[in-house]
GROMACS .gro file of C-alpha atoms in nm:
model
  196
    1MET     CA    1  -0.038   0.024  -0.009
    2GLU     CA    2   0.317   0.242   0.051
    3GLU     CA    3   0.448   0.139  -0.271
    4ILE     CA    4   0.137   0.254  -0.395
    5LEU     CA    5   0.129   0.619  -0.227
    6ILE     CA    6   0.469   0.671  -0.316
    7PHE     CA    7   0.377   0.581  -0.695
    8GLU     CA    8   0.099   0.788  -0.709
    9SER     CA    9   0.292   1.064  -0.513
   10ASN     CA   10   0.571   1.058  -0.828
   11ILE     CA   11   0.331   1.046  -1.064
   12PHE     CA   12   0.154   1.339  -0.948
   13ASN     CA   13   0.521   1.543  -0.927
   14VAL     CA   14   0.601   1.453  -1.258
   15ILE     CA   15   0.299   1.579  -1.372
   16LEU     CA   16   0.311   1.926  -1.192
   17VAL     CA   17   0.632   2.011  -1.238
   18SER     CA   18   0.580   1.946  -1.584
   19LEU     CA   19   0.274   2.194  -1.582
   20LEU     CA   20   0.469   2.432  -1.401
   21VAL     CA   21   0.784   2.395  -1.640
   22PHE     CA   22   0.543   2.418  -1.934
   23THR     CA   23   0.326   2.741  -1.776
   24ALA     CA   24   0.649   2.916  -1.733
   25ARG     CA   25   0.825   2.879  -2.021
   26THR     CA   26   0.464   2.962  -2.211
   27LEU     CA   27   0.474   3.318  -2.025
   28ASP     CA   28   0.828   3.411  -2.050
   29VAL     CA   29   0.857   3.374  -2.396
   30SER     CA   30   0.538   3.559  -2.447
   31ILE     CA   31   0.667   3.836  -2.265
   32GLY     CA   32   0.967   3.786  -2.440
   33THR     CA   33   0.776   3.859  -2.806
   34VAL     CA   34   0.619   4.168  -2.668
   35ARG     CA   35   0.969   4.297  -2.506
   36ILE     CA   36   1.110   4.257  -2.868
   37ILE     CA   37   0.780   4.431  -2.994
   38PHE     CA   38   0.874   4.724  -2.713
   39VAL     CA   39   1.283   4.713  -2.840
   40SER     CA   40   1.150   4.748  -3.214
   41ARG     CA   41   0.910   5.039  -3.131
   42GLY     CA   42   1.158   5.238  -2.917
   43ARG     CA   43   0.982   5.195  -2.582
   44LYS     CA   44   1.265   5.135  -2.295
   45LEU     CA   45   1.083   5.146  -2.006
   46PRO     CA   46   0.817   4.848  -2.093
   47ALA     CA   47   1.090   4.689  -2.268
   48ALA     CA   48   1.367   4.714  -1.957
   49LEU     CA   49   1.044   4.589  -1.765
   50CYS     CA   50   0.927   4.315  -1.982
   51GLY     CA   51   1.294   4.176  -1.978
   52PHE     CA   52   1.307   4.189  -1.582
   53PHE     CA   53   1.022   3.949  -1.564
   54GLU     CA   54   1.122   3.764  -1.869
   55THR     CA   55   1.411   3.663  -1.673
   56LEU     CA   56   1.263   3.604  -1.374
   57ILE     CA   57   1.003   3.355  -1.514
   58TRP     CA   58   1.269   3.165  -1.731
   59LEU     CA   59   1.502   3.132  -1.417
   60PHE     CA   60   1.267   2.912  -1.221
   61ALA     CA   61   1.162   2.678  -1.538
   62VAL     CA   62   1.545   2.635  -1.608
   63GLY     CA   63   1.602   2.544  -1.202
   64GLN     CA   64   1.273   2.314  -1.254
   65ILE     CA   65   1.485   2.169  -1.531
   66LEU     CA   66   1.815   2.125  -1.339
   67GLN     CA   67   1.669   2.002  -1.078
   68ASN     CA   68   1.468   1.710  -1.251
   69LEU     CA   69   1.729   1.596  -1.529
   70THR     CA   70   1.660   1.246  -1.546
   71ASN     CA   71   1.285   1.290  -1.630
   72PRO     CA   72   1.224   1.344  -2.040
   73LEU     CA   73   0.848   1.467  -1.998
   74TYR     CA   74   1.000   1.798  -1.849
   75TYR     CA   75   1.195   1.884  -2.161
   76ILE     CA   76   0.880   1.843  -2.370
   77ALA     CA   77   0.692   2.025  -2.152
   78PHE     CA   78   1.004   2.280  -2.166
   79GLY     CA   79   0.989   2.283  -2.615
   80ALA     CA   80   0.612   2.275  -2.573
   81GLY     CA   81   0.588   2.605  -2.337
   82PHE     CA   82   0.822   2.787  -2.609
   83ALA     CA   83   0.608   2.682  -2.938
   84THR     CA   84   0.281   2.776  -2.665
   85GLY     CA   85   0.460   3.121  -2.567
   86THR     CA   86   0.592   3.196  -2.939
   87TYR     CA   87   0.217   3.156  -3.058
   88MET     CA   88   0.083   3.328  -2.744
   89GLY     CA   89   0.299   3.612  -2.798
   90ILE     CA   90   0.160   3.681  -3.174
   91LEU     CA   91  -0.209   3.674  -3.036
   92LEU     CA   92  -0.103   3.889  -2.779
   93GLU     CA   93   0.062   4.213  -2.981
   94GLU     CA   94  -0.192   4.149  -3.273
   95LYS     CA   95  -0.513   4.248  -2.945
   96LEU     CA   96  -0.229   4.533  -2.854
   97ALA     CA   97  -0.239   4.638  -3.158
   98MET     CA   98   0.016   4.864  -3.075
   99GLY     CA   99   0.255   5.136  -3.302
  100MET     CA  100   0.222   5.317  -3.639
  101LEU     CA  101   0.205   5.185  -4.007
  102ILE     CA  102   0.247   5.287  -4.321
  103VAL     CA  103   0.017   5.167  -4.595
  104ARG     CA  104   0.147   5.229  -4.922
  105ILE     CA  105  -0.163   5.184  -5.227
  106ILE     CA  106  -0.037   5.162  -5.580
  107THR     CA  107  -0.319   5.166  -5.803
  108LYS     CA  108  -0.407   5.198  -6.236
  109ARG     CA  109  -0.756   5.259  -6.191
  110GLU     CA  110  -0.894   5.611  -6.100
  111ALA     CA  111  -0.815   5.671  -5.676
  112THR     CA  112  -1.069   5.939  -5.645
  113MET     CA  113  -1.330   5.772  -5.449
  114THR     CA  114  -1.104   5.564  -5.245
  115LEU     CA  115  -0.905   5.863  -5.178
  116HIS     CA  116  -1.185   6.086  -5.074
  117ASN     CA  117  -1.359   5.788  -4.846
  118LEU     CA  118  -1.001   5.737  -4.666
  119ARG     CA  119  -0.990   6.121  -4.600
  120GLU     CA  120  -1.351   6.169  -4.503
  121SER     CA  121  -1.301   5.861  -4.257
  122GLY     CA  122  -1.006   6.096  -4.099
  123PHE     CA  123  -0.728   5.984  -4.239
  124GLY     CA  124  -0.433   6.207  -4.385
  125VAL     CA  125  -0.357   6.082  -4.724
  126THR     CA  126  -0.076   6.173  -4.947
  127SER     CA  127  -0.134   6.102  -5.335
  128LEU     CA  128   0.121   6.105  -5.623
  129LYS     CA  129   0.113   6.024  -6.005
  130ALA     CA  130   0.408   5.790  -6.105
  131GLU     CA  131   0.493   5.565  -6.405
  132GLY     CA  132   0.471   5.241  -6.375
  133LYS     CA  133   0.600   4.920  -6.583
  134ASP     CA  134   0.271   4.924  -6.837
  135GLY     CA  135   0.225   5.332  -6.800
  136PRO     CA  136   0.062   5.581  -6.514
  137VAL     CA  137  -0.045   5.480  -6.175
  138ASN     CA  138  -0.188   5.648  -5.851
  139ILE     CA  139   0.030   5.602  -5.555
  140PHE     CA  140  -0.074   5.706  -5.208
  141TYR     CA  141   0.047   5.689  -4.840
  142THR     CA  142  -0.108   5.740  -4.546
  143VAL     CA  143   0.009   5.635  -4.176
  144VAL     CA  144  -0.253   5.499  -3.915
  145LYS     CA  145  -0.231   5.333  -3.608
  146ARG     CA  146  -0.207   4.993  -3.595
  147ALA     CA  147  -0.572   4.907  -3.451
  148ASP     CA  148  -0.732   5.113  -3.756
  149LEU     CA  149  -0.548   4.873  -4.012
  150GLU     CA  150  -0.887   4.672  -4.063
  151GLN     CA  151  -1.096   4.989  -4.114
  152VAL     CA  152  -0.822   5.163  -4.390
  153LEU     CA  153  -0.809   4.816  -4.607
  154GLY     CA  154  -1.179   4.784  -4.617
  155ILE     CA  155  -1.212   5.148  -4.750
  156ILE     CA  156  -0.940   5.026  -4.983
  157LYS     CA  157  -1.090   4.695  -5.084
  158LYS     CA  158  -1.442   4.868  -5.129
  159PHE     CA  159  -1.338   5.133  -5.373
  160ASN     CA  160  -1.033   5.002  -5.526
  161ASP     CA  161  -1.044   4.577  -5.501
  162LYS     CA  162  -0.788   4.566  -5.715
  163ALA     CA  163  -0.554   4.798  -5.559
  164PHE     CA  164  -0.194   4.703  -5.478
  165TYR     CA  165  -0.106   4.800  -5.106
  166THR     CA  166   0.240   4.727  -4.874
  167ILE     CA  167   0.223   4.792  -4.488
  168GLU     CA  168   0.483   4.896  -4.297
  169ASP     CA  169   0.590   4.927  -3.930
  170VAL     CA  170   0.675   5.307  -3.915
  171ARG     CA  171   0.953   5.352  -3.608
  172PHE     CA  172   0.991   5.688  -3.563
  173MET     CA  173   0.798   6.018  -3.691
  174SER     CA  174   0.850   6.347  -3.645
  175GLU     CA  175   0.546   6.425  -3.481
  176PRO     CA  176   0.237   6.226  -3.361
  177ILE     CA  177  -0.064   6.246  -3.611
  178LYS     CA  178  -0.409   6.313  -3.506
  179PRO     CA  179  -0.587   6.020  -3.489
  180PRO     CA  180  -0.942   6.044  -3.674
  181PRO     CA  181  -1.208   6.178  -3.434
  182LEU     CA  182  -1.379   5.868  -3.332
  183PHE     CA  183  -1.748   5.936  -3.426
  184LEU     CA  184  -1.670   6.043  -3.766
  185ALA     CA  185  -1.429   5.733  -3.838
  186ARG     CA  186  -1.677   5.487  -3.674
  187GLU     CA  187  -1.952   5.618  -3.849
  188HIS     CA  188  -1.826   5.659  -4.150
  189TYR     CA  189  -1.664   5.305  -4.168
  190LEU     CA  190  -1.979   5.114  -4.037
  191GLY     CA  191  -2.178   5.318  -4.325
  192LEU     CA  192  -1.966   5.215  -4.603
  193ARG     CA  193  -2.024   4.813  -4.452
  194LYS     CA  194  -2.378   4.859  -4.469
  195GLY     CA  195  -2.332   4.967  -4.831
  196LYS     CA  196  -2.187   4.661  -4.949
   0.00000   0.00000   0.00000
């Protein structure tokens, strides 16, 4: 009877330590992903705080592995936590929608309606006439908050579904842009969606 209790206790410990390692690794990699995003955006204090907590949690996870080197389940938990943390970090970054983006649109078609609706929604747009491989094209740029990207792409697709566009992160700007007034931007966008 005593042997069964010891055996069950060992299984419980293995499962508990595996779960702790998995959870710690998931947390530290998620925080590390967000830290890298803060670093790339030049946000020093949030990046440093993330680094502090990331390292503490990592030390805990590695400490558990070093104390239990004989069980391969801990290695699997460590690797699975890393993979899950990477995935969770990307999801977290998408939810936070931090930073600014530049959207560059190139189209052969007339872009008056697209430009008008972007501006009506409160976005600043710079437009240029240019020459492409097959003739004249219109190029226009807008710098937007990451959280507003879906709205901008919705306008582009509604009025010029064949437009080619690229999206890039903006690391630094000379001055902050004014976001579109919420009542104006949201009402205009919702009106566009209803009109589909």
